[in-house]
Amino acid sequence: MRVYNFAAGPSTLPLPVLEQAQKELLDYNGTGMSITEMSHRSKPFMAVNAEANALLRELMNIPDDYSVLFVQGGATQQFAAVPLNLLKNGKADYIVTGNFASKAYEEGLKYGDMAIAASSKEANYTYIPDMKNIKFRDGIDYVHTTYNNTIFGTRYTELPTTDATLVTDMSSCILSEEIDVKKFGLIYAGAQKNIAPAGVTIVIVRKDLLGSALPICPVMLNYAVQDKNDSLYNTPPCFPIYVSMLVFRWLKELGGVKAIQKINEEKAGMLYDFIDNSTFYTNNVVKKDRSIMNVPFVTPNADLDAQFVAEATKQGLVSLKGHRLVGGMRASIYNAMPKEGVIKLIDFMKKFELENINK
Ligand SMILES: *Cc1c(COP(=O)(O)O)cnc(C)c1O
């Protein structure tokens, strides 16, 4: 039986995509083999690679002067790849809004003069700093941001004002809402939250930023090399790229990012409304900064939190345990989580509250 899986990543995939992948696993398109068993230079795989690229461009409305790369190493590898490719003056500023943002900054420190321009650490990352009050240093190569903070359940709703290249980590929100790619020099995202199995990482980079990687930049991390080779410099993660293509097709058929954004806002809205109207559950993120992908919440105490997770699991609502840095619960409600899953979660929350409110 399929469960409703609220995991933060790797996370649930659309059922029609899984079914299609299952159907094609023994024989992809009459080739007599699966897509993972053939050369990455074969015609069928090259077509998959090209279609995935074209569909992502279409879905995100990515202008022609941007390159779309499928690379490996996860978002974490990008924490190093970004400075290794973009540092010309040797310095960059970071806005630290969570654990991943902090890790990106720390990795960056190995390669240049990095500074934290703003942080919400003092309030356990429950808000996004006010963009208007941030002063960046002169001569920086980029400003690094984390658009959606997976662990703490926050997201940006406005961007910093800067002439420097804006870089953002969209691992947990790519394709969840409409964004203007032109505002960014570079967007990256590990696939395993909103797109595909772990193994492929999306990089969307403005072409004028290519070609000035530091001499020590490993060839695998060099965006210009990946760009020149259509992301086929070496053997790519073929299966995750194939599933990405299926997910992009699924999303396009659904009406694209505009349509899924509406659904995502409905799902998140229902859940936040329920939590806000309850005296039993709490989400302590500043309202305007709340993520529509990751919703952390707690009951009145840690024992009840543990009981909640255990009982929910028995009802087929799984992976709701919160991150160890936050505790409590977290419902990750990515694109592939159907509205029915959120409705079922809320029904369970109501029932659990009634049974436990006086304890
Ligand atoms: C999950 C996540 C990461 C880490 O991704 P990996 O692909 O495991 O390296 C980085 N940033 C954000 C915002 C994430 O959600």
Coordinates of C-alpha atoms and ligand atoms in Angstrom, one line a residue:
M1 CA 0.0 0.0 0.0
R2 CA 1.3 3.5 -0.9
V3 CA 1.5 5.8 2.1
Y4 CA 1.4 9.6 2.3
N5 CA 5.1 10.3 2.6
F6 CA 6.0 13.7 4.2
A7 CA 9.8 13.2 4.0
A8 CA 12.0 16.2 3.5
G9 CA 14.2 14.5 1.0
P10 CA 14.5 12.1 -0.7
S11 CA 10.8 12.5 -0.9
T12 CA 7.6 11.4 -2.6
L13 CA 7.4 11.3 -6.4
P14 CA 4.2 11.6 -8.5
L15 CA 2.5 8.2 -8.8
P16 CA 2.0 8.4 -12.6
V17 CA 5.8 9.1 -12.9
L18 CA 6.6 6.0 -10.8
E19 CA 4.2 3.9 -12.8
Q20 CA 5.7 5.1 -16.1
A21 CA 9.3 4.4 -14.9
Q22 CA 8.1 0.9 -13.8
K23 CA 6.6 0.2 -17.1
E24 CA 9.7 1.2 -19.0
L25 CA 12.2 -0.4 -16.7
L26 CA 12.6 -3.6 -18.6
D27 CA 12.2 -2.1 -22.1
Y28 CA 12.7 1.6 -22.8
N29 CA 11.0 2.6 -26.0
G30 CA 11.5 -0.8 -27.7
T31 CA 15.3 -0.8 -27.1
G32 CA 15.0 -4.1 -25.1
M33 CA 16.8 -2.5 -22.1
S34 CA 16.2 0.1 -19.4
I35 CA 17.5 3.6 -19.7
T36 CA 20.1 2.8 -17.0
E37 CA 21.6 0.0 -19.0
M38 CA 22.5 1.9 -22.2
S39 CA 25.3 4.2 -23.1
H40 CA 24.9 7.8 -22.1
R41 CA 26.0 8.6 -25.7
S42 CA 23.2 6.5 -27.2
K43 CA 20.5 8.2 -29.1
P44 CA 17.7 7.3 -26.7
F45 CA 19.6 8.7 -23.7
M46 CA 20.7 11.8 -25.5
A47 CA 17.1 12.5 -26.4
V48 CA 16.1 12.1 -22.7
N49 CA 18.9 14.5 -21.7
A50 CA 17.8 17.1 -24.3
E51 CA 14.1 16.8 -23.5
A52 CA 14.7 17.2 -19.7
N53 CA 16.8 20.3 -20.4
A54 CA 14.2 21.8 -22.8
L55 CA 11.3 21.1 -20.5
L56 CA 13.0 22.7 -17.5
R57 CA 13.7 25.8 -19.6
E58 CA 10.1 25.9 -20.7
L59 CA 8.7 25.3 -17.2
M60 CA 10.9 28.0 -15.5
N61 CA 10.9 30.3 -18.5
I62 CA 14.7 30.3 -18.5
P63 CA 16.1 32.9 -21.0
D64 CA 18.5 31.8 -23.8
D65 CA 21.5 33.5 -22.2
Y66 CA 21.3 31.0 -19.3
S67 CA 22.8 27.5 -19.4
V68 CA 21.0 24.6 -17.7
L69 CA 23.3 21.9 -16.3
F70 CA 22.7 18.5 -14.8
V71 CA 25.6 17.8 -12.5
Q72 CA 26.4 15.5 -9.5
G73 CA 27.4 15.8 -5.9
G74 CA 24.1 17.2 -4.6
A75 CA 23.5 20.8 -3.5
T76 CA 26.3 20.4 -1.0
Q77 CA 28.8 20.1 -3.8
Q78 CA 27.5 23.4 -5.1
F79 CA 28.6 25.0 -1.8
A80 CA 32.1 24.6 -3.2
A81 CA 31.4 24.8 -7.0
V82 CA 29.8 28.3 -6.6
P83 CA 33.0 30.0 -5.2
L84 CA 35.3 28.0 -7.4
N85 CA 33.5 29.2 -10.5
L86 CA 32.4 32.7 -9.5
L87 CA 35.2 34.2 -7.4
K88 CA 37.1 36.8 -9.5
N89 CA 37.7 39.4 -6.8
G90 CA 38.0 36.7 -4.1
K91 CA 35.1 37.8 -1.9
A92 CA 31.4 37.2 -1.4
D93 CA 28.6 37.8 1.1
Y94 CA 26.2 35.2 2.5
I95 CA 22.8 35.6 4.0
V96 CA 22.5 32.8 6.6
T97 CA 18.9 31.7 7.1
G98 CA 19.4 28.1 8.2
N99 CA 21.6 25.1 8.5
F100 CA 22.3 24.7 4.7
A101 CA 23.0 28.4 4.3
S102 CA 25.5 28.2 7.1
K103 CA 27.2 25.1 5.5
A104 CA 27.4 27.0 2.2
Y105 CA 29.1 29.9 4.0
E106 CA 31.6 27.6 5.8
E107 CA 32.5 25.8 2.6
G108 CA 33.0 29.1 0.9
L109 CA 35.5 30.2 3.5
K110 CA 37.9 27.7 2.1
Y111 CA 38.1 29.6 -1.1
G112 CA 37.8 33.3 -0.4
D113 CA 37.1 36.2 1.9
M114 CA 33.5 35.5 2.9
A115 CA 31.3 37.5 5.2
I116 CA 27.8 37.0 6.7
A117 CA 25.8 40.0 5.6
A118 CA 22.7 39.0 7.7
S119 CA 21.6 36.1 9.7
S120 CA 18.5 35.0 11.7
K121 CA 20.5 32.5 13.8
E122 CA 19.7 34.4 17.1
A123 CA 16.1 33.5 16.7
N124 CA 16.8 29.9 15.6
Y125 CA 16.1 30.8 12.0
T126 CA 12.4 31.5 12.4
Y127 CA 12.4 34.4 10.0
I128 CA 14.1 35.8 6.9
P129 CA 16.1 39.0 7.6
D130 CA 14.6 42.3 6.3
M131 CA 16.2 42.7 2.9
K132 CA 16.1 46.5 3.0
N133 CA 18.4 46.7 6.0
I134 CA 21.2 44.5 4.6
K135 CA 24.4 46.3 3.7
F136 CA 26.8 44.3 1.4
R137 CA 30.5 44.9 1.1
D138 CA 31.9 46.7 -2.0
G139 CA 33.6 44.6 -4.7
I140 CA 31.9 41.2 -3.8
D141 CA 31.5 38.6 -6.6
Y142 CA 28.2 37.4 -5.4
V143 CA 25.5 37.3 -2.7
H144 CA 24.5 33.8 -1.6
T145 CA 21.0 33.1 -0.5
T146 CA 18.9 30.0 0.4
Y147 CA 15.5 30.6 -1.1
N148 CA 13.6 28.0 1.0
N149 CA 14.9 26.7 4.3
T150 CA 14.0 23.1 4.4
I151 CA 14.7 22.5 8.1
F152 CA 13.2 25.7 9.6
G153 CA 10.3 26.2 7.2
T154 CA 11.0 29.7 5.9
R155 CA 11.2 31.1 2.4
Y156 CA 12.2 34.4 0.8
T157 CA 9.4 36.6 -0.5
E158 CA 11.7 39.4 -1.5
L159 CA 15.2 39.6 -2.7
P160 CA 18.2 41.6 -1.6
T161 CA 19.0 44.8 -3.4
T162 CA 22.5 44.4 -4.8
D163 CA 24.4 44.9 -8.1
A164 CA 26.4 41.8 -7.3
T165 CA 25.5 38.4 -8.8
L166 CA 22.6 36.9 -6.9
V167 CA 23.1 33.1 -6.2
T168 CA 20.4 31.0 -4.6
D169 CA 20.0 27.5 -3.4
M170 CA 16.5 26.3 -4.4
S171 CA 16.9 22.6 -3.5
S172 CA 13.6 22.4 -1.6
C173 CA 11.5 24.8 -3.7
I174 CA 12.5 24.7 -7.3
L175 CA 9.4 24.5 -9.5
S176 CA 7.1 25.1 -6.6
E177 CA 6.3 28.7 -7.4
E178 CA 6.9 31.1 -10.2
I179 CA 10.2 33.0 -10.0
D180 CA 12.0 35.4 -12.3
V181 CA 15.2 33.6 -13.3
K182 CA 16.6 36.9 -14.7
K183 CA 17.0 38.2 -11.1
F184 CA 19.6 35.5 -10.4
G185 CA 23.0 34.9 -11.8
L186 CA 23.0 31.3 -10.6
I187 CA 20.3 29.0 -9.2
Y188 CA 21.1 25.5 -8.0
A189 CA 19.0 22.6 -6.6
G190 CA 19.5 19.0 -5.6
A191 CA 16.8 17.0 -7.3
Q192 CA 15.7 14.8 -4.5
K193 CA 13.1 17.1 -3.0
N194 CA 10.9 18.5 -5.8
I195 CA 12.1 16.7 -8.9
A196 CA 13.7 13.2 -8.9
P197 CA 15.7 10.5 -7.1
A198 CA 18.9 11.8 -5.5
G199 CA 21.9 11.9 -7.8
V200 CA 21.3 14.8 -10.1
T201 CA 21.7 18.5 -9.3
I202 CA 20.3 21.3 -11.4
V203 CA 22.4 24.4 -12.1
I204 CA 21.0 27.3 -14.0
V205 CA 23.7 29.8 -14.7
R206 CA 23.9 33.0 -16.7
K207 CA 26.4 32.4 -19.5
D208 CA 28.5 35.5 -18.9
L209 CA 29.5 33.9 -15.6
L210 CA 31.0 30.9 -17.3
G211 CA 34.7 30.5 -18.1
S212 CA 36.4 32.2 -15.1
A213 CA 36.7 29.3 -12.7
L214 CA 39.7 29.4 -10.4
P215 CA 42.7 27.3 -11.6
I216 CA 42.2 24.8 -8.7
C217 CA 38.5 24.2 -9.7
P218 CA 38.1 20.4 -10.3
V219 CA 37.1 19.8 -13.9
M220 CA 33.9 18.1 -12.7
L221 CA 32.8 21.3 -10.9
N222 CA 33.6 23.6 -13.8
Y223 CA 30.4 24.9 -15.2
A224 CA 32.0 25.9 -18.5
V225 CA 33.1 22.4 -19.1
Q226 CA 29.7 21.0 -18.3
D227 CA 28.0 23.6 -20.5
K228 CA 30.3 22.8 -23.4
N229 CA 29.5 19.1 -23.1
D230 CA 25.7 19.4 -22.6
S231 CA 26.3 17.9 -19.1
L232 CA 27.8 14.8 -20.7
Y233 CA 31.5 15.5 -19.9
N234 CA 31.6 12.1 -18.1
T235 CA 28.9 9.6 -17.3
P236 CA 25.9 11.5 -16.0
P237 CA 23.3 10.2 -13.4
C238 CA 21.2 8.7 -16.2
F239 CA 18.3 7.4 -14.2
P240 CA 17.7 10.6 -12.1
I241 CA 17.8 12.6 -15.4
Y242 CA 15.3 10.3 -17.0
V243 CA 12.9 10.6 -14.0
S244 CA 13.4 14.4 -14.0
M245 CA 12.2 14.3 -17.6
L246 CA 9.1 12.3 -16.6
V247 CA 8.4 14.7 -13.7
F248 CA 8.8 17.8 -16.0
R249 CA 6.3 16.2 -18.4
W250 CA 3.9 15.5 -15.5
L251 CA 4.2 19.1 -14.3
K252 CA 3.7 20.5 -17.8
E253 CA 0.6 18.5 -18.3
L254 CA -0.7 19.7 -15.0
G255 CA -0.5 23.3 -16.2
G256 CA 3.1 24.1 -15.3
V257 CA 4.5 26.1 -12.4
K258 CA 1.6 28.6 -12.2
A259 CA -0.8 25.7 -11.7
I260 CA 1.2 23.8 -9.1
Q261 CA 1.9 27.1 -7.2
K262 CA -1.8 27.5 -6.8
I263 CA -2.2 24.0 -5.5
N264 CA 0.9 24.4 -3.2
E265 CA -0.5 27.6 -1.7
E266 CA -3.8 25.9 -1.1
K267 CA -2.2 22.9 0.6
A268 CA 0.1 25.1 2.8
G269 CA -2.8 27.5 3.5
M270 CA -5.0 24.7 4.8
L271 CA -2.3 23.4 7.0
Y272 CA -1.2 26.8 8.4
D273 CA -4.8 27.9 8.9
F274 CA -5.5 24.7 10.9
I275 CA -2.4 25.1 13.1
D276 CA -3.1 28.8 13.7
N277 CA -6.7 28.2 14.8
S278 CA -5.6 25.4 17.1
T279 CA -4.5 25.9 20.7
F280 CA -2.8 22.5 20.6
Y281 CA -0.4 22.9 17.6
T282 CA 2.2 25.7 17.1
N283 CA 4.3 26.8 14.2
N284 CA 6.6 29.6 15.3
V285 CA 7.8 30.9 12.0
V286 CA 7.1 34.6 11.3
K287 CA 4.0 34.4 9.1
K288 CA 5.1 36.3 6.1
D289 CA 8.2 34.2 5.8
R290 CA 6.5 30.8 6.0
S291 CA 7.6 28.1 3.5
I292 CA 4.9 26.6 1.3
M293 CA 7.0 23.4 1.1
N294 CA 8.1 22.5 4.6
V295 CA 5.8 23.1 7.6
P296 CA 7.3 22.5 11.0
F297 CA 5.0 22.3 14.0
V298 CA 4.9 21.1 17.6
T299 CA 2.3 19.8 20.1
P300 CA 2.4 21.1 23.7
N301 CA 5.3 18.7 24.7
A302 CA 8.0 16.4 23.3
D303 CA 6.2 13.2 24.6
L304 CA 3.1 14.1 22.7
D305 CA 5.2 14.9 19.6
A306 CA 6.7 11.4 19.7
Q307 CA 3.3 9.9 20.2
F308 CA 1.9 11.9 17.3
V309 CA 4.6 10.6 14.9
A310 CA 4.1 7.0 16.0
E311 CA 0.3 7.1 15.6
A312 CA 0.4 9.0 12.3
T313 CA 2.7 6.4 10.9
K314 CA 0.2 3.7 11.8
Q315 CA -2.4 5.7 9.7
G316 CA -0.1 5.7 6.7
L317 CA 1.1 9.3 7.3
V318 CA 4.9 8.8 7.4
S319 CA 8.2 10.6 7.9
L320 CA 6.6 13.4 9.9
K321 CA 9.4 13.5 12.6
G322 CA 11.0 17.0 12.6
H323 CA 14.6 17.7 12.1
R324 CA 16.8 17.2 15.2
L325 CA 17.6 21.0 15.2
V326 CA 14.0 21.9 15.5
G327 CA 12.3 18.9 17.1
G328 CA 8.5 18.3 16.9
M329 CA 7.1 17.5 13.5
R330 CA 7.7 18.6 9.9
A331 CA 5.3 18.1 7.0
S332 CA 7.1 18.4 3.7
I333 CA 4.4 19.0 1.2
Y334 CA 6.3 19.2 -2.1
N335 CA 4.8 19.3 -5.6
A336 CA 4.2 15.5 -5.6
M337 CA 2.2 15.5 -2.3
P338 CA -1.4 15.4 -3.4
K339 CA -4.0 17.7 -1.7
E340 CA -5.7 14.6 -0.3
G341 CA -2.5 13.8 1.7
V342 CA -2.7 17.2 3.4
I343 CA -6.4 16.8 4.1
K344 CA -5.7 13.4 5.6
L345 CA -3.0 14.9 7.8
I346 CA -5.3 17.6 9.0
D347 CA -8.0 15.1 9.8
F348 CA -5.5 13.1 11.8
M349 CA -4.3 16.2 13.6
K350 CA -7.8 17.0 14.6
K351 CA -8.4 13.6 16.0
F352 CA -5.1 13.5 17.8
E353 CA -5.8 16.9 19.4
L354 CA -9.3 15.8 20.7
E355 CA -7.8 12.6 22.2
N356 CA -4.9 14.4 23.9
I357 CA -5.8 18.0 24.6
N358 CA -6.2 17.4 28.4
K359 CA -3.1 15.4 28.9
Ligands
LIG1 C1 18.6 19.2 1.1 C2 19.2 20.5 0.9 C3 20.6 20.6 0.7 C4 21.5 19.5 0.7 O1 21.3 18.8 -0.5 P1 22.2 17.5 -0.9 O2 21.8 17.3 -2.3 O3 22.0 16.4 0.0 O4 23.7 18.0 -0.9 C5 21.1 21.9 0.5 N1 20.3 23.0 0.6 C6 19.0 22.9 0.8 C7 18.2 24.1 0.8 C8 18.4 21.7 1.0 O5 17.1 21.5 1.2

